[in-house]
Coordinates of C-alpha atoms in Angstrom, one line a residue:
X1 CA -16.7 54.7 11.2
X2 CA -13.5 55.1 13.1
X3 CA -10.5 56.5 11.1
X4 CA -7.6 54.9 11.4
X5 CA -5.3 55.6 14.3
X6 CA -2.0 57.4 14.1
X7 CA 0.6 54.8 15.7
X8 CA -0.4 51.2 14.8
X9 CA -0.5 49.9 18.7
X10 CA -2.9 52.5 19.8
X11 CA -5.1 51.1 22.9
X12 CA -8.7 51.7 23.7
X13 CA -8.9 50.5 27.6
X14 CA -12.2 49.3 29.5
X15 CA -12.2 47.7 32.6
X16 CA -15.3 46.6 34.3
X17 CA -15.2 44.1 37.6
X18 CA -18.3 42.1 36.3
X19 CA -16.6 39.4 33.5
X20 CA -20.0 39.7 31.3
X21 CA -20.2 43.1 31.5
X22 CA -16.6 43.5 30.8
X23 CA -16.8 40.9 27.7
X24 CA -19.8 42.7 26.5
X25 CA -17.8 46.4 26.2
X26 CA -14.9 44.4 24.5
X27 CA -17.2 42.8 22.2
X28 CA -18.9 45.9 21.2
X29 CA -15.5 48.1 20.8
X30 CA -13.9 45.8 18.5
X31 CA -16.9 45.4 16.3
X32 CA -16.6 48.9 15.8
X33 CA -12.6 50.2 16.2
X34 CA -10.7 46.5 15.8
X35 CA -9.1 47.4 12.4
X36 CA -7.8 51.0 14.3
X37 CA -7.1 50.3 17.2
X38 CA -5.9 47.2 19.9
X39 CA -8.9 46.5 22.3
X40 CA -7.4 45.6 26.2
X41 CA -9.6 45.0 28.7
X42 CA -9.0 44.7 32.4
X43 CA -11.6 43.2 35.7
X44 CA -10.0 45.4 38.0
X45 CA -8.8 48.7 39.0
X46 CA -5.2 47.2 40.1
X47 CA -5.3 45.2 36.9
X48 CA -6.0 48.0 34.4
X49 CA -3.0 50.1 36.3
X50 CA -0.6 47.5 35.4
X51 CA -1.8 47.1 32.1
X52 CA -1.6 50.9 31.7
X53 CA 1.8 50.7 33.0
X54 CA 3.3 47.9 30.8
X55 CA 1.8 49.8 27.8
X56 CA 3.8 53.0 28.9
X57 CA 6.9 51.2 29.0
X58 CA 6.5 49.9 25.3
X59 CA 5.4 53.1 24.1
X60 CA 2.3 52.7 23.2
X61 CA -0.7 55.1 22.5
X62 CA -3.9 55.4 24.8
X63 CA -6.5 56.8 23.4
X64 CA -9.6 56.2 25.3
X65 CA -10.1 54.8 28.9
X66 CA -13.7 53.4 29.7
X67 CA -14.4 52.7 33.5
X68 CA -17.3 51.3 35.6
X69 CA -17.9 53.4 38.3
X70 CA -18.9 50.4 41.0
X71 CA -15.9 48.3 41.3
X72 CA -14.7 47.0 44.9
X73 CA -11.5 47.8 46.1
X74 CA -11.0 50.6 43.8
X75 CA -13.8 52.5 42.0
X76 CA -14.3 54.0 38.6
X77 CA -13.3 57.7 39.9
X78 CA -10.1 56.5 42.3
X79 CA -8.9 54.1 38.9
X80 CA -9.0 57.4 36.9
X81 CA -7.4 59.5 38.9
X82 CA -4.5 57.2 39.2
X83 CA -4.7 56.6 35.5
X84 CA -4.8 60.3 34.8
X85 CA -0.7 60.2 36.0
X86 CA -0.1 57.5 33.7
X87 CA -1.4 59.0 30.4
X88 CA -2.9 62.2 31.2
X89 CA -3.8 62.5 27.4
X90 CA -6.1 59.7 27.2
X91 CA -9.8 60.5 27.1
X92 CA -11.6 59.3 29.9
X93 CA -14.8 57.9 30.6
X94 CA -17.0 56.8 33.2
X95 CA -19.6 53.5 33.0
X96 CA -22.8 54.2 35.4
X97 CA -25.9 53.5 36.4
X98 CA -28.9 56.0 36.7
X99 CA -28.2 56.2 40.6
X100 CA -24.6 57.0 39.9
X101 CA -24.9 60.0 37.9
X102 CA -24.2 62.4 40.9
X103 CA -21.4 61.0 41.2
X104 CA -20.4 61.2 37.5
X105 CA -20.8 64.6 37.9
X106 CA -18.4 65.5 40.8
X107 CA -16.2 63.3 38.8
X108 CA -15.7 66.0 35.8
X109 CA -14.3 68.4 38.4
X110 CA -11.7 65.4 40.0
X111 CA -10.4 63.2 37.0
X112 CA -10.5 66.2 34.8
X113 CA -13.6 63.2 33.0
X114 CA -14.2 64.1 29.0
X115 CA -18.0 61.9 29.7
X116 CA -20.0 59.5 31.4
X117 CA -22.3 56.7 29.6
X118 CA -25.5 55.5 31.4
X119 CA -25.8 51.5 31.7
X120 CA -26.9 50.0 29.7
X121 CA -25.4 51.5 26.6
X122 CA -27.4 49.4 24.1
X123 CA -28.1 49.9 21.0
X124 CA -24.3 51.1 21.0
X125 CA -25.0 52.4 17.5
X126 CA -27.0 55.4 19.2
X127 CA -25.4 55.6 22.7
X128 CA -21.9 54.0 22.5
X129 CA -19.9 54.7 19.1
X130 CA -21.6 58.4 18.6
X131 CA -19.7 59.3 21.9
X132 CA -16.2 57.6 20.8
X133 CA -16.0 58.8 18.0
X134 CA -15.9 62.2 19.1
X135 CA -13.7 61.6 21.5
X136 CA -11.2 59.8 19.1
X137 CA -11.4 62.7 16.7
X138 CA -10.4 64.9 20.0
X139 CA -7.7 63.0 21.0
X140 CA -6.3 62.7 16.9
X141 CA -6.1 66.3 17.4
X142 CA -4.9 66.6 20.4
X143 CA -0.8 67.6 21.3
X144 CA -0.3 64.2 21.9
X145 CA 3.0 62.0 20.4
X146 CA 3.8 58.7 19.4
X147 CA 6.9 58.3 22.1
X148 CA 10.0 56.2 20.2
X149 CA 10.6 52.4 21.6
X150 CA 14.0 53.0 23.4
X151 CA 13.3 56.2 26.6
X152 CA 16.5 57.4 28.9
X153 CA 15.2 59.0 31.9
X154 CA 18.3 60.9 33.6
X155 CA 19.0 63.9 35.2
X156 CA 20.0 67.0 32.9
X157 CA 23.5 67.1 34.8
X158 CA 23.9 64.0 34.8
X159 CA 27.8 62.8 33.5
X160 CA 26.1 58.9 33.1
X161 CA 23.1 60.5 31.8
X162 CA 25.1 62.2 29.1
X163 CA 27.3 59.0 28.4
X164 CA 23.9 56.8 27.5
X165 CA 22.6 59.4 25.4
X166 CA 25.5 60.1 23.5
X167 CA 26.1 56.2 23.0
X168 CA 22.5 55.8 21.2
X169 CA 23.0 58.7 19.3
X170 CA 26.4 58.0 17.6
X171 CA 24.9 54.1 16.9
X172 CA 21.8 55.7 14.8
X173 CA 19.5 54.4 17.9
X174 CA 16.6 56.1 18.1
X175 CA 15.7 57.6 21.8
X176 CA 13.5 59.7 23.5
X177 CA 14.9 61.8 26.3
X178 CA 12.9 62.6 29.9
X179 CA 14.2 64.6 32.4
X180 CA 13.7 63.0 35.9
X181 CA 12.2 66.6 36.7
X182 CA 9.4 66.4 34.3
X183 CA 6.0 64.8 34.6
X184 CA 6.1 62.0 31.9
X185 CA 9.9 61.0 34.1
X186 CA 8.7 60.7 36.5
X187 CA 5.4 58.8 35.4
X188 CA 8.2 56.3 33.3
X189 CA 10.1 55.8 36.8
X190 CA 6.9 55.1 38.2
X191 CA 5.5 52.7 35.8
X192 CA 8.9 51.0 36.0
X193 CA 8.8 50.8 40.0
X194 CA 12.0 53.1 40.5
X195 CA 12.5 55.8 42.7
X196 CA 15.1 58.2 40.7
X197 CA 17.7 57.4 42.9
X198 CA 19.9 55.4 40.4
X199 CA 19.5 57.4 36.8
X200 CA 19.8 56.8 33.9
X201 CA 16.9 54.4 33.4
X202 CA 16.5 53.0 29.6
X203 CA 13.5 51.3 29.0
X204 CA 14.3 49.3 25.9
X205 CA 11.7 48.5 22.8
X206 CA 10.7 45.2 25.0
X207 CA 9.8 47.0 27.8
X208 CA 13.2 45.8 29.9
X209 CA 14.0 48.3 32.3
X210 CA 18.0 49.1 32.5
X211 CA 19.1 50.8 35.7
X212 CA 22.7 52.8 35.1
X213 CA 23.3 50.7 32.5
X214 CA 26.9 49.7 30.8
X215 CA 27.7 50.0 27.1
X216 CA 28.1 46.4 27.1
X217 CA 24.4 46.0 27.9
X218 CA 22.7 48.3 26.6
X219 CA 24.2 47.5 23.0
X220 CA 23.2 44.1 23.6
X221 CA 19.4 45.2 24.5
X222 CA 18.6 48.2 22.0
X223 CA 19.6 45.6 19.2
X224 CA 23.2 46.4 18.2
X225 CA 25.2 43.4 17.1
X226 CA 27.7 42.4 19.9
X227 CA 29.0 39.2 19.2
X228 CA 30.3 38.0 16.4
X229 CA 29.0 35.0 14.3
X230 CA 32.6 33.4 13.8
X231 CA 35.7 32.4 15.8
X232 CA 38.1 33.0 12.6
X233 CA 37.9 35.8 9.8
X234 CA 40.3 36.6 7.1
X235 CA 40.1 40.5 8.7
X236 CA 39.6 42.0 11.6
X237 CA 39.1 45.9 11.7
X238 CA 39.6 47.0 15.1
X239 CA 37.8 50.5 15.3
X240 CA 35.1 52.0 13.6
X241 CA 36.0 55.6 12.7
X242 CA 36.7 56.4 8.6
X243 CA 39.9 53.8 8.9
X244 CA 38.3 51.3 9.9
X245 CA 34.9 51.3 7.9
X246 CA 37.1 52.1 4.9
X247 CA 38.7 48.9 5.8
X248 CA 35.4 47.2 6.2
X249 CA 33.5 48.5 3.5
X250 CA 36.7 47.4 1.3
X251 CA 37.7 44.0 2.6
X252 CA 34.0 42.9 2.4
X253 CA 33.5 44.2 -0.7
X254 CA 36.2 42.5 -2.1
X255 CA 35.5 39.1 -0.7
X256 CA 37.1 38.8 2.5
X257 CA 35.7 37.4 5.5
X258 CA 35.3 40.6 7.5
X259 CA 34.2 41.6 11.2
X260 CA 34.8 45.2 12.4
X261 CA 35.0 45.6 16.1
X262 CA 34.4 49.2 17.6
X263 CA 34.3 50.0 21.7
X264 CA 31.5 52.2 21.5
X265 CA 30.4 53.7 18.4
X266 CA 31.0 54.1 14.8
X267 CA 32.3 57.1 13.3
X268 CA 34.8 58.2 15.7
X269 CA 35.9 61.7 16.1
X270 CA 34.9 62.3 12.6
X271 CA 31.6 60.9 13.8
X272 CA 31.0 63.6 16.1
X273 CA 31.5 66.1 13.8
X274 CA 28.6 68.7 12.5
X275 CA 29.7 69.4 9.3
X276 CA 32.6 68.2 7.7
X277 CA 32.7 70.5 4.3
X278 CA 36.0 69.2 2.6
X279 CA 35.4 65.9 1.8
X280 CA 35.6 64.6 -1.8
X281 CA 31.9 64.8 -3.1
X282 CA 30.3 66.3 -1.0
X283 CA 30.2 69.9 -1.8
X284 CA 27.1 71.1 0.4
X285 CA 29.3 69.5 3.6
X286 CA 28.0 66.2 4.9
X287 CA 27.6 66.2 9.3
X288 CA 29.7 63.2 10.7
X289 CA 26.6 61.2 11.7
X290 CA 25.4 61.3 8.4
X291 CA 28.8 60.2 6.9
X292 CA 29.0 57.3 9.4
X293 CA 25.4 56.1 8.8
X294 CA 26.3 55.6 5.3
X295 CA 29.6 53.9 5.6
X296 CA 27.9 51.5 8.1
X297 CA 25.3 50.5 5.8
X298 CA 27.7 50.0 2.9
X299 CA 29.8 47.9 5.2
X300 CA 26.6 46.2 6.0
X301 CA 25.5 46.0 2.8
X302 CA 28.4 43.9 1.5
X303 CA 28.5 41.3 4.3
X304 CA 31.2 42.6 6.8
X305 CA 29.7 42.5 10.6
X306 CA 30.2 45.2 12.7
X307 CA 30.3 44.7 16.6
X308 CA 29.6 47.5 19.3
X309 CA 30.8 48.3 22.8
X310 CA 33.0 45.3 22.5
X311 CA 36.3 46.5 24.2
X312 CA 39.8 44.9 22.5
X313 CA 42.2 43.9 25.2
X314 CA 45.2 42.5 23.5
X315 CA 47.1 40.9 20.5
X316 CA 48.9 37.5 20.2
X317 CA 50.4 36.0 17.4
X318 CA 49.2 32.5 17.1
X319 CA 51.2 30.6 14.4
X320 CA 49.9 32.2 11.4
X321 CA 46.8 33.5 13.3
X322 CA 46.5 36.7 14.6
X323 CA 44.1 36.8 18.2
X324 CA 42.0 39.4 19.5
X325 CA 41.1 38.8 22.7
X326 CA 37.6 40.7 24.4
X327 CA 37.5 42.0 27.8
X328 CA 35.1 39.7 29.0
X329 CA 37.9 37.0 28.2
X330 CA 36.4 36.0 24.6
X331 CA 38.2 36.1 21.4
X332 CA 38.3 36.0 17.7
X333 CA 40.7 35.1 15.4
X334 CA 41.7 36.4 12.0
X335 CA 44.5 35.7 9.3
X336 CA 45.2 39.5 9.2
X337 CA 44.4 42.7 11.2
X338 CA 44.1 46.2 10.3
X339 CA 44.6 48.2 13.5
X340 CA 41.9 51.5 13.3
X341 CA 41.9 52.5 16.3
X342 CA 42.3 56.6 15.7
X343 CA 42.9 58.9 19.0
X344 CA 40.8 60.8 21.7
X345 CA 40.9 64.3 23.0
X346 CA 43.1 64.9 25.9
X347 CA 41.9 65.5 28.9
X348 CA 42.5 69.0 30.0
X349 CA 44.0 69.1 33.4
X350 CA 42.9 72.3 35.0
X351 CA 41.4 71.9 38.1
X352 CA 37.9 71.1 38.5
X353 CA 37.5 69.5 35.3
X354 CA 37.7 66.0 36.3
X355 CA 34.3 66.2 38.4
X356 CA 32.3 68.9 36.2
X357 CA 32.9 66.0 32.9
X358 CA 29.5 65.3 31.6
X359 CA 27.9 67.9 33.8
X360 CA 29.0 71.2 31.7
X361 CA 32.2 70.1 30.4
X362 CA 32.6 68.0 27.3
X363 CA 35.0 66.2 25.5
X364 CA 34.5 66.3 21.9
X365 CA 31.3 68.0 20.1
X366 CA 28.5 66.5 22.6
X367 CA 25.9 67.6 19.6
X368 CA 22.9 66.1 21.7
X369 CA 23.9 68.7 23.5
X370 CA 23.9 71.5 21.6
X371 CA 19.9 72.8 21.9
X372 CA 20.2 73.4 25.4
X373 CA 23.2 75.7 24.9
X374 CA 20.1 77.9 23.0
X375 CA 21.1 81.7 24.5
X376 CA 24.1 80.7 26.5
X377 CA 27.3 81.8 26.4
X378 CA 29.9 78.7 25.0
X379 CA 33.4 78.3 25.2
X380 CA 35.3 76.1 23.0
X381 CA 38.8 74.6 24.0
X382 CA 41.6 73.9 21.0
X383 CA 42.2 75.4 17.9
X384 CA 41.8 72.7 15.1
X385 CA 39.4 71.8 12.4
X386 CA 36.9 70.3 14.9
X387 CA 37.0 72.6 17.2
X388 CA 36.1 75.1 14.2
X389 CA 33.4 72.8 13.0
X390 CA 31.6 72.4 16.5
X391 CA 31.8 76.4 17.1
X392 CA 30.2 77.1 13.6
X393 CA 27.5 74.0 14.5
X394 CA 26.7 75.7 18.5
X395 CA 26.4 79.5 17.2
X396 CA 23.5 78.4 15.3
X397 CA 22.2 78.0 19.2
X398 CA 24.7 79.9 21.9
X399 CA 24.4 83.6 22.7
X400 CA 28.0 83.6 21.9
X401 CA 30.7 81.1 21.3
X402 CA 34.4 82.0 22.3
X403 CA 37.5 79.5 21.2
X404 CA 40.1 79.7 23.7
X405 CA 43.3 78.6 21.8
X406 CA 46.7 78.6 23.2
X407 CA 48.9 79.6 20.2
X408 CA 49.0 83.3 18.4
X409 CA 46.2 82.4 16.2
X410 CA 43.8 79.4 14.2
X411 CA 46.5 79.4 11.0
X412 CA 48.8 76.7 12.0
X413 CA 45.9 73.6 13.0
X414 CA 42.4 75.0 11.1
X415 CA 41.6 74.9 7.3
X416 CA 41.9 78.0 5.6
X417 CA 37.5 77.8 4.7
X418 CA 36.9 77.2 8.5
X419 CA 39.2 80.4 9.9
X420 CA 37.6 82.3 7.1
X421 CA 33.9 81.1 8.2
X422 CA 34.3 81.9 12.0
X423 CA 36.3 85.5 11.3
X424 CA 32.7 86.1 9.5
X425 CA 30.3 84.6 11.7
X426 CA 28.5 87.6 14.3
X427 CA 28.4 85.6 17.5
X428 CA 31.8 83.7 17.5
X429 CA 34.9 85.2 19.0
X430 CA 38.6 84.0 19.5
X431 CA 40.6 84.3 22.3
X432 CA 44.3 83.6 21.6
X433 CA 47.5 83.0 24.1
X434 CA 44.3 81.5 26.2
X435 CA 44.2 78.6 28.5
X436 CA 41.6 77.4 31.2
X437 CA 43.4 77.2 34.5
X438 CA 40.4 76.3 36.8
X439 CA 36.4 75.3 36.2
X440 CA 33.8 75.8 39.2
X441 CA 30.9 74.6 40.4
X442 CA 29.0 72.1 42.5
X443 CA 26.5 69.8 40.8
X444 CA 27.3 71.7 36.7
X445 CA 29.7 74.2 35.3
X446 CA 29.4 77.8 36.9
X447 CA 32.7 79.6 35.9
X448 CA 35.9 79.4 34.1
X449 CA 38.7 80.8 35.0
X450 CA 41.2 82.1 32.2
X451 CA 44.8 82.8 31.7
X452 CA 46.4 84.5 29.0
X453 CA 49.7 82.3 28.5
X454 CA 52.0 85.4 28.1
X455 CA 50.8 88.1 30.7
X456 CA 49.9 85.3 33.4
X457 CA 46.7 87.4 34.6
X458 CA 43.7 85.5 35.5
X459 CA 39.9 86.4 34.4
X460 CA 36.9 84.9 35.7
X461 CA 33.8 84.4 33.3
X462 CA 30.1 82.9 33.9
X463 CA 30.2 79.5 31.6
X464 CA 27.7 76.7 31.9
X465 CA 29.2 75.0 28.6
X466 CA 33.1 74.4 27.9
X467 CA 33.6 71.9 24.5
X468 CA 37.3 70.6 25.1
X469 CA 39.3 69.5 21.7
X470 CA 42.7 69.3 22.2
X471 CA 45.6 66.9 21.0
X472 CA 45.2 63.9 19.9
X473 CA 45.9 60.7 22.0
X474 CA 46.2 57.1 20.2
X475 CA 43.7 54.9 21.5
X476 CA 47.1 51.8 21.2
X477 CA 47.8 51.6 25.3
X478 CA 46.2 48.4 25.4
X479 CA 49.0 46.9 22.7
X480 CA 51.7 46.9 25.4
X481 CA 54.8 46.1 23.5
X482 CA 53.1 43.9 20.8
X483 CA 53.3 46.1 18.2
X484 CA 56.2 49.5 18.1
X485 CA 55.1 52.7 18.6
X486 CA 56.5 55.6 18.6
X487 CA 57.6 58.1 22.3
X488 CA 53.2 59.4 22.3
X489 CA 52.2 55.6 21.4
X490 CA 51.4 56.4 17.9
X491 CA 52.2 53.0 16.4
X492 CA 55.2 52.4 13.7
X493 CA 54.5 51.2 10.3
X494 CA 56.5 50.7 6.7
X495 CA 59.3 53.2 6.4
X496 CA 59.1 54.0 9.8
X497 CA 60.1 50.4 11.0
X498 CA 63.3 50.6 8.6
X499 CA 64.5 54.1 9.1
X500 CA 68.1 52.5 9.6
X501 CA 68.1 50.4 6.9
X502 CA 67.5 47.5 8.9
X503 CA 64.4 45.4 9.5
X504 CA 62.3 45.8 13.4
X505 CA 63.7 43.4 16.1
X506 CA 61.9 39.8 15.9
X507 CA 60.6 40.0 11.7
X508 CA 60.9 36.8 10.2
X509 CA 60.3 37.4 6.8
X510 CA 62.5 38.1 4.2
X511 CA 60.7 41.5 2.9
X512 CA 61.2 44.8 4.7
X513 CA 57.1 45.4 6.2
X514 CA 54.6 46.6 3.7
X515 CA 54.0 50.5 3.8
X516 CA 51.6 49.8 6.5
X517 CA 52.5 46.9 8.1
X518 CA 53.6 47.2 12.0
X519 CA 56.2 45.4 13.3
X520 CA 54.1 42.1 13.1
X521 CA 53.2 40.2 9.7
X522 CA 49.9 40.6 9.0
X523 CA 48.9 43.5 11.3
X524 CA 48.4 46.6 9.4
X525 CA 47.5 50.2 11.0
X526 CA 45.4 52.5 9.2
X527 CA 44.2 56.2 10.3
X528 CA 45.0 58.6 12.9
X529 CA 46.3 55.7 14.9
X530 CA 49.4 55.5 12.4
X531 CA 52.6 57.6 13.3
X532 CA 53.2 60.9 11.0
X533 CA 49.4 60.2 9.9
X534 CA 47.6 63.1 8.4
X535 CA 45.4 63.7 11.0
X536 CA 42.5 64.2 8.0
X537 CA 39.0 62.2 7.1
X538 CA 39.7 61.8 3.2
X539 CA 43.6 60.5 4.3
X540 CA 41.9 57.5 6.8
X541 CA 39.6 56.5 4.6
X542 CA 42.5 56.4 2.0
X543 CA 44.4 54.5 4.0
X544 CA 41.5 51.7 5.2
X545 CA 41.2 51.2 1.5
X546 CA 45.6 50.7 0.7
X547 CA 45.8 48.8 4.1
X548 CA 42.9 46.3 2.6
X549 CA 45.2 46.1 -0.6
X550 CA 48.3 45.0 1.4
X551 CA 46.2 42.6 3.1
X552 CA 45.4 40.7 0.0
X553 CA 49.3 41.0 -1.2
X554 CA 50.0 39.6 2.5
X555 CA 47.4 37.0 1.9
X556 CA 48.6 36.0 -1.5
X557 CA 52.4 35.5 -0.1
X558 CA 51.5 33.7 3.0

């Protein structure tokens, strides 16, 4: 009896141009294998190829293909030859009449035929099932792999392909990557009717083909929430880093109707960290992705909505309501708002870096690229904790990792434990007082020009990978003049607004701003976007929780 298939959606396909024969074959197959496999039948080579392409897009597996030899327009051998391009791992069987056995034998060499069966195959218990049982056993023991639902086809050195992969990975969306240069990538392109000139290609779980998708479209198609369920909330949290997730957890758990809005992926810069070892309660460390996933699930458990790939463009005051404007023109409103937009790494101003971003030059850890660094020399620009964590992680793959630091050493901005780990790592070196002058390459990074700050001497080194972790630019430009910010764009709050003993301009309440309250009553800030914040994960989470406490105080007095 047939063993259960490894995947729930595994197919045995049969094609015969005679409807009666087609139904008879399918009937016998269902009788024996219907509980473990899905039986798909077609009545022409073209329709069978269409079915195979659709199965390929869905990520279904095809174990065995049975094709009749004598079919008009496209005979069985011609069909199996094309089917081989779509599902090379499927076992192939040709149904022939006695007079066609010569053609069947020739087909063994043409299409790597696994077996041919003479018609009629009655009784199937003797002439059909034993053959298929052996072929299914062989297929199960072969190197086939079930394909995850979401598939991405792209070019290895494509900035847009890298962005899509990073977006899916950071949003915890399972996907499978196929290089356009690989046979399977070409098969998926052909199945989707694309020629590969526009990449990346994304095939969603419902077989929708997306070409060069933007984040909002991609998010909606892979099942991420992008539209709010209501027009008005108690609390809107803008930003999904540690501060925003902390605020969402505490806000929702304390009964506030809470929605978190994230423009890209939850986790912020911390979510890109390969390992955080100084966060309370995780003595063995935790990756940013793991911490983010736990926090996101925790917020959802308490009822917080989480919207992904929604860009906020404005904040307005409308009486007691605080209105959030989105890039698409829509809006939501709330009694209170927590700004947890965080920061982003500053762009490296060296010549050539802009053109090579995503093609060897990456901002942040780009964990999706780590495995590809195997055996290569990697350069990391920056001397803070994020750079040190990336160096330790990438050293597991790379031949060597070189930290380029403008300062004289790492002690000014990196935690002691990380400095000790870096000193003990045999393939990590630190070049102090060194900056990048230029990045060189045509389609990808090939070399770097390094300059010693003190002497001015330059050196050109071969490099395929550079990860940049410099500075912290707050993601607050969209606020304009709505709330008060310092000269670097960080949001002023609480005591910083009343340093001269007077409330900020336009403040209409009798009380001074609460500790994390901005120049607009009911609008709070938490995490790295706040002026003079600690820039640590634990402090960001703490500020998110504290901001919710102050939201309650504000709502009670409103």
